[in-house]
Amino acid sequence: MNYETACKFLIAQTKPTEKNPDGLLMYMQRGKPPIPGQITSILLALKSVYGELQDAPTLDKELVCALYTLSIKTQQLFTAGQKAGVEWPPLFKEDLLRIMIAVENIFFGKRQTS
């Protein structure tokens, strides 16, 4: 996945578009788990973005908003869903942690380990 495609994909995961009305955030807001392969695609996109931005002095505001949303808002929705009785997939919490770590790596320039 190239950088431009990765950025568009990550942004689409946090806000609905005509091409992608079912991003991760929208699924979670409805109390639904991600579709198969969605987390893997997000992690691959994050890896691509990290590779392109590891030495960048600044980041695009729309991308930063999407990254923040993927790392923080998904954790909040996960917790709220649990409290409301949503039964998330068994490894979903760990997947969200991997997303959070990948976003942190992008923000702070750390080498990704996953």
Backbone as a chain_set.jsonl record, in Angstrom:
{"seq": "MNYETACKFLIAQTKPTEKNPDGLLMYMQRGKPPIPGQITSILLALKSVYGELQDAPTLDKELVCALYTLSIKTQQLFTAGQKAGVEWPPLFKEDLLRIMIAVENIFFGKRQTS", "coords": {"N": [[0.86, -1.175, 0.0], [0.654, 2.154, -0.939], [1.787, 5.386, 0.277], [-0.085, 7.557, -0.098], [-2.514, 6.197, -0.62], [-2.701, 4.776, 1.762], [-3.026, 6.872, 3.632], [-5.522, 7.951, 2.817], [-7.126, 5.707, 3.259], [-6.891, 5.362, 6.07], [-8.01, 7.744, 6.999], [-10.587, 7.394, 6.038], [-11.432, 5.383, 7.71], [-12.22, 6.654, 9.952], [-14.143, 8.51, 9.395], [-17.195, 8.613, 7.638], [-17.372, 7.957, 4.134], [-18.427, 8.184, 0.692], [-17.273, 6.087, -0.69], [-16.446, 4.454, 1.356], [-18.465, 3.696, 3.576], [-18.463, 2.291, 5.907], [-16.387, 2.494, 7.985], [-13.997, 1.681, 10.586], [-14.528, 3.173, 12.951], [-17.237, 3.846, 12.619], [-18.441, 1.325, 12.659], [-17.828, 0.531, 15.282], [-19.19, 2.483, 16.748], [-21.749, 1.65, 16.373], [-21.748, -0.582, 17.874], [-20.694, -2.835, 16.716], [-18.377, -5.366, 15.679], [-15.174, -5.1, 13.931], [-14.976, -5.615, 10.348], [-13.887, -8.687, 8.796], [-10.422, -8.696, 8.269], [-10.155, -5.976, 8.386], [-8.729, -4.767, 10.554], [-6.153, -5.731, 10.049], [-5.661, -4.478, 7.597], [-5.696, -1.812, 8.44], [-3.453, -1.796, 10.147], [-1.436, -2.367, 8.263], [-1.641, -0.081, 6.671], [-0.91, 1.845, 8.547], [1.736, 1.111, 8.941], [2.816, 1.722, 6.433], [2.423, 4.51, 6.396], [4.021, 5.212, 8.556], [6.557, 4.496, 7.541], [6.869, 6.398, 5.528], [6.735, 8.816, 6.92], [8.628, 8.858, 8.948], [10.844, 10.564, 9.193], [9.749, 13.022, 8.885], [9.191, 16.47, 9.536], [6.748, 17.654, 10.074], [3.194, 16.944, 10.23], [0.241, 16.175, 8.36], [-2.79, 17.783, 9.11], [-5.391, 16.602, 8.838], [-4.732, 13.904, 8.635], [-3.477, 13.527, 11.115], [-5.661, 13.908, 12.807], [-7.206, 11.674, 12.095], [-5.456, 9.611, 12.894], [-5.274, 10.092, 15.649], [-7.941, 9.642, 16.337], [-8.19, 6.928, 15.644], [-6.49, 5.819, 17.55], [-7.269, 6.746, 20.123], [-10.117, 7.293, 20.321], [-11.204, 4.835, 19.492], [-10.463, 3.187, 21.599], [-11.967, 4.342, 23.642], [-14.567, 3.867, 22.661], [-14.539, 1.104, 22.666], [-14.415, 0.527, 25.43], [-16.795, 1.769, 26.291], [-18.606, 0.221, 24.858], [-18.2, -2.29, 26.025], [-19.181, -1.77, 28.609], [-21.814, -1.391, 27.954], [-22.578, -3.881, 27.297], [-21.746, -5.016, 24.912], [-20.383, -7.642, 23.064], [-17.314, -7.916, 22.203], [-14.972, -9.176, 19.742], [-12.628, -11.77, 20.749], [-9.799, -11.047, 20.549], [-9.835, -8.385, 20.001], [-9.343, -6.177, 21.692], [-6.559, -6.326, 22.011], [-5.83, -5.889, 19.369], [-6.607, -3.227, 19.052], [-4.81, -2.078, 20.805], [-2.417, -2.571, 19.421], [-2.84, -0.898, 17.249], [-2.817, 1.566, 18.57], [-0.156, 1.642, 19.482], [1.209, 1.66, 17.027], [0.371, 4.139, 16.027], [1.449, 5.819, 17.962], [4.143, 5.347, 17.409], [4.33, 6.588, 14.907], [3.841, 9.267, 15.611], [5.959, 9.787, 17.4], [8.211, 8.839, 16.156], [9.313, 6.331, 16.637], [10.688, 3.053, 16.103], [8.716, 0.6, 14.608], [7.506, -2.345, 16.155], [5.707, -4.3, 15.633]], "CA": [[0.0, 0.0, 0.0], [1.483, 3.353, -0.967], [1.501, 6.379, 1.314], [-1.318, 8.294, -0.378], [-3.624, 5.265, -0.429], [-2.76, 4.494, 3.195], [-3.617, 8.034, 4.308], [-6.949, 8.003, 2.486], [-7.764, 4.58, 3.93], [-6.96, 5.631, 7.506], [-8.998, 8.808, 7.196], [-11.908, 6.804, 5.79], [-11.801, 4.537, 8.842], [-12.702, 7.489, 11.053], [-15.312, 9.281, 8.976], [-17.815, 7.942, 6.491], [-17.28, 8.522, 2.795], [-19.251, 7.415, -0.239], [-16.558, 4.862, -1.038], [-16.253, 3.622, 2.54], [-19.407, 4.119, 4.616], [-18.355, 1.425, 7.075], [-15.077, 2.514, 8.61], [-13.914, 1.073, 11.913], [-15.204, 3.99, 13.952], [-18.682, 3.728, 12.439], [-18.829, 0.0, 13.155], [-17.758, 0.511, 16.738], [-20.258, 3.339, 17.282], [-22.978, 0.854, 16.304], [-21.573, -1.764, 18.708], [-20.351, -3.967, 15.865], [-16.936, -5.601, 15.532], [-14.672, -4.794, 12.591], [-15.154, -6.659, 9.349], [-12.655, -9.474, 8.678], [-9.323, -8.089, 7.533], [-10.114, -4.53, 8.564], [-7.63, -4.404, 11.449], [-4.914, -6.011, 9.321], [-5.496, -3.401, 6.62], [-5.342, -0.602, 9.187], [-2.064, -1.929, 10.587], [-0.58, -2.225, 7.077], [-1.659, 1.336, 6.302], [-0.102, 2.549, 9.546], [3.14, 0.799, 8.657], [3.165, 2.498, 5.251], [2.499, 5.906, 6.812], [5.222, 5.325, 9.383], [7.723, 4.46, 6.661], [6.962, 7.664, 4.79], [6.805, 9.985, 7.796], [9.523, 8.706, 10.093], [11.75, 11.704, 9.295], [9.013, 14.239, 8.547], [9.126, 17.421, 10.652], [5.346, 18.012, 10.327], [2.194, 15.991, 9.764], [-1.004, 16.736, 7.856], [-3.782, 17.889, 10.178], [-6.459, 15.617, 8.652], [-4.16, 12.602, 8.978], [-3.285, 13.507, 12.568], [-6.992, 13.719, 13.397], [-7.572, 10.268, 11.891], [-4.588, 8.783, 13.737], [-5.725, 10.285, 17.02], [-9.229, 8.972, 16.469], [-7.953, 5.485, 15.638], [-5.809, 5.349, 18.755], [-7.945, 7.111, 21.371], [-11.571, 7.125, 20.262], [-11.563, 3.415, 19.433], [-10.332, 2.67, 22.967], [-13.134, 4.826, 24.376], [-15.746, 3.146, 22.177], [-14.412, -0.275, 23.136], [-14.787, 0.518, 26.84], [-18.226, 2.077, 26.371], [-19.308, -0.95, 24.358], [-18.143, -3.319, 27.071], [-20.106, -1.374, 29.675], [-23.184, -1.519, 27.429], [-22.859, -5.291, 27.058], [-21.298, -5.477, 23.6], [-19.397, -8.725, 23.125], [-16.303, -7.717, 21.173], [-14.178, -10.389, 19.46], [-11.656, -12.048, 21.813], [-8.506, -10.367, 20.427], [-10.054, -7.027, 19.525], [-8.664, -5.235, 22.592], [-5.138, -6.369, 21.662], [-5.714, -5.236, 18.06], [-6.675, -1.78, 19.279], [-3.537, -1.706, 21.422], [-1.429, -2.541, 18.337], [-3.095, 0.334, 16.504], [-2.354, 2.67, 19.4], [1.309, 1.624, 19.465], [1.636, 2.08, 15.691], [0.15, 5.587, 15.947], [2.484, 6.418, 18.808], [5.395, 5.27, 16.655], [4.287, 7.629, 13.88], [3.961, 10.567, 16.267], [7.222, 9.981, 18.086], [9.314, 8.373, 15.336], [9.886, 5.073, 17.114], [10.659, 1.942, 15.16], [7.612, -0.307, 14.893], [7.909, -3.702, 16.501], [4.679, -5.278, 15.232]], "C": [[0.903, 1.233, 0.0], [0.983, 4.369, 0.054], [0.16, 7.081, 1.103], [-2.559, 7.424, -0.146], [-3.811, 4.968, 1.054], [-3.414, 5.639, 3.958], [-5.113, 8.102, 4.057], [-7.712, 6.896, 3.209], [-7.94, 4.854, 5.421], [-7.987, 6.718, 7.811], [-10.407, 8.256, 7.024], [-12.354, 5.904, 6.934], [-12.421, 5.331, 9.979], [-13.867, 8.384, 10.681], [-15.884, 8.654, 7.715], [-17.587, 8.715, 5.188], [-18.19, 7.699, 1.897], [-18.598, 6.084, -0.571], [-16.425, 3.916, 0.145], [-17.189, 4.083, 3.653], [-19.253, 3.338, 5.925], [-16.939, 1.353, 7.624], [-15.14, 1.931, 10.01], [-14.69, 1.865, 12.951], [-16.721, 3.874, 13.843], [-19.198, 2.381, 12.933], [-18.878, 0.002, 14.681], [-18.856, 1.363, 17.37], [-21.595, 2.608, 17.28], [-22.869, -0.41, 17.163], [-21.248, -3.011, 17.917], [-18.84, -4.126, 15.771], [-16.476, -5.227, 14.118], [-14.951, -5.943, 11.629], [-13.843, -7.431, 9.221], [-11.622, -8.767, 7.783], [-9.175, -6.591, 7.75], [-8.945, -4.091, 9.453], [-6.289, -4.633, 10.757], [-4.637, -4.905, 8.308], [-5.108, -2.091, 7.295], [-3.883, -0.661, 9.621], [-1.088, -1.813, 9.418], [-0.515, -0.77, 6.629], [-0.814, 2.153, 7.273], [1.387, 2.312, 9.323], [3.638, 1.607, 7.452], [3.341, 3.975, 5.603], [3.751, 6.129, 7.657], [6.479, 5.376, 8.51], [7.935, 5.765, 5.924], [7.248, 8.847, 5.701], [7.843, 9.912, 8.906], [10.499, 9.869, 10.258], [11.065, 13.031, 9.001], [8.936, 15.179, 9.749], [7.695, 17.821, 11.014], [4.43, 16.938, 9.758], [0.947, 16.741, 9.318], [-2.071, 16.687, 8.943], [-4.899, 16.841, 10.057], [-5.973, 14.21, 8.996], [-3.969, 12.479, 10.488], [-4.609, 13.266, 13.279], [-7.42, 12.258, 13.272], [-6.744, 9.349, 12.783], [-5.0, 8.881, 15.196], [-7.017, 9.503, 17.271], [-9.057, 7.454, 16.518], [-7.311, 4.992, 16.927], [-6.591, 5.614, 20.036], [-9.443, 6.818, 21.339], [-11.98, 5.654, 20.203], [-11.449, 2.775, 20.811], [-11.55, 3.079, 23.802], [-14.399, 4.082, 23.963], [-15.728, 1.685, 22.623], [-14.897, -0.374, 24.58], [-16.283, 0.79, 27.014], [-19.062, 0.889, 25.9], [-19.339, -2.076, 25.38], [-19.149, -3.02, 28.18], [-21.561, -1.535, 29.255], [-23.528, -2.967, 27.083], [-22.475, -5.804, 25.684], [-20.244, -6.569, 23.792], [-18.444, -8.565, 21.947], [-15.574, -9.031, 20.907], [-13.059, -10.544, 20.497], [-10.346, -11.255, 21.721], [-8.631, -8.907, 20.008], [-9.336, -5.989, 20.382], [-7.172, -5.176, 22.263], [-4.889, -5.713, 20.307], [-5.724, -3.722, 18.213], [-5.403, -1.274, 19.942], [-2.434, -1.64, 20.366], [-1.598, -1.279, 17.48], [-2.551, 1.53, 17.282], [-0.82, 2.764, 19.399], [1.834, 2.102, 18.11], [1.464, 3.59, 15.518], [1.186, 6.319, 16.785], [3.825, 6.419, 18.087], [5.452, 6.341, 15.573], [4.514, 8.996, 14.518], [5.349, 10.814, 16.833], [8.436, 9.423, 17.331], [9.98, 7.11, 15.825], [9.807, 4.022, 16.035], [9.543, 0.993, 15.572], [8.131, -1.703, 15.172], [6.886, -4.734, 16.085], [4.415, -5.235, 13.762]], "O": [[1.805, 1.35, 0.83], [-0.102, 4.226, 0.617], [-0.64, 7.183, 2.033], [-3.534, 7.874, 0.455], [-4.938, 4.914, 1.547], [-4.256, 5.411, 4.826], [-5.89, 8.292, 4.992], [-8.813, 7.121, 3.712], [-9.011, 4.609, 5.976], [-8.742, 6.612, 8.778], [-11.314, 8.609, 7.778], [-13.554, 5.686, 7.105], [-13.067, 4.767, 10.862], [-14.513, 8.957, 11.558], [-15.143, 8.219, 6.833], [-17.608, 9.945, 5.156], [-18.669, 6.638, 2.297], [-19.281, 5.07, -0.716], [-16.305, 2.704, -0.04], [-16.762, 4.782, 4.572], [-19.854, 3.698, 6.937], [-16.359, 0.271, 7.718], [-16.224, 1.715, 10.551], [-15.431, 1.288, 13.745], [-17.414, 3.81, 14.859], [-20.262, 2.303, 13.548], [-19.843, -0.464, 15.287], [-19.393, 1.001, 18.417], [-22.473, 2.91, 18.088], [-23.793, -1.223, 17.181], [-21.492, -4.125, 18.381], [-18.106, -3.138, 15.782], [-17.299, -5.058, 13.218], [-15.137, -7.089, 12.041], [-12.782, -6.878, 9.511], [-11.938, -8.309, 6.685], [-8.175, -6.0, 7.341], [-8.248, -3.132, 9.122], [-5.385, -3.805, 10.872], [-3.501, -4.448, 8.18], [-4.28, -1.344, 6.774], [-3.155, 0.321, 9.478], [-0.02, -1.219, 9.567], [0.55, -0.283, 6.248], [-0.084, 3.054, 6.859], [2.199, 3.221, 9.5], [4.759, 2.115, 7.464], [4.295, 4.614, 5.16], [4.453, 7.125, 7.486], [7.358, 6.21, 8.727], [9.073, 6.188, 5.721], [7.934, 9.786, 5.297], [7.925, 10.825, 9.727], [10.941, 10.133, 11.377], [11.733, 14.058, 8.881], [8.648, 14.737, 10.861], [7.445, 18.276, 12.13], [4.835, 16.132, 8.92], [0.637, 17.814, 9.837], [-2.235, 15.67, 9.616], [-5.309, 16.257, 11.06], [-6.714, 13.418, 9.579], [-4.269, 11.436, 11.07], [-4.67, 12.506, 14.245], [-7.934, 11.673, 14.225], [-7.281, 8.407, 13.366], [-5.068, 7.872, 15.898], [-7.16, 8.804, 18.275], [-9.692, 6.775, 17.324], [-7.562, 3.864, 17.351], [-6.575, 4.785, 20.946], [-9.968, 6.163, 22.24], [-12.987, 5.267, 20.796], [-12.254, 1.91, 21.158], [-12.093, 2.28, 24.565], [-15.209, 3.71, 24.812], [-16.772, 1.104, 22.919], [-15.693, -1.252, 24.915], [-16.955, 0.115, 27.795], [-20.105, 0.589, 26.481], [-20.363, -2.729, 25.577], [-19.875, -3.906, 28.631], [-22.434, -1.782, 30.087], [-24.636, -3.252, 26.63], [-22.842, -6.922, 25.322], [-19.325, -6.419, 24.597], [-18.726, -9.018, 20.837], [-15.562, -9.911, 21.767], [-12.596, -9.551, 21.058], [-9.832, -10.827, 22.755], [-7.629, -8.265, 19.694], [-8.78, -5.027, 19.853], [-6.586, -4.093, 22.239], [-3.865, -5.059, 20.109], [-4.939, -3.021, 17.575], [-4.965, -0.156, 19.669], [-1.598, -0.738, 20.412], [-0.617, -0.675, 17.046], [-1.898, 2.404, 16.71], [-0.265, 3.86, 19.323], [2.798, 2.866, 18.054], [2.321, 4.247, 14.925], [1.735, 7.333, 16.353], [4.562, 7.403, 18.154], [6.505, 6.937, 15.344], [5.302, 9.793, 14.009], [5.862, 11.93, 16.754], [9.564, 9.525, 17.813], [11.123, 6.842, 15.453], [8.954, 4.092, 15.151], [9.434, 0.623, 16.741], [9.061, -2.183, 14.525], [7.156, -5.932, 16.171], [3.581, -5.99, 13.262]]}, "num_chains": 1, "name": "protein.A"}
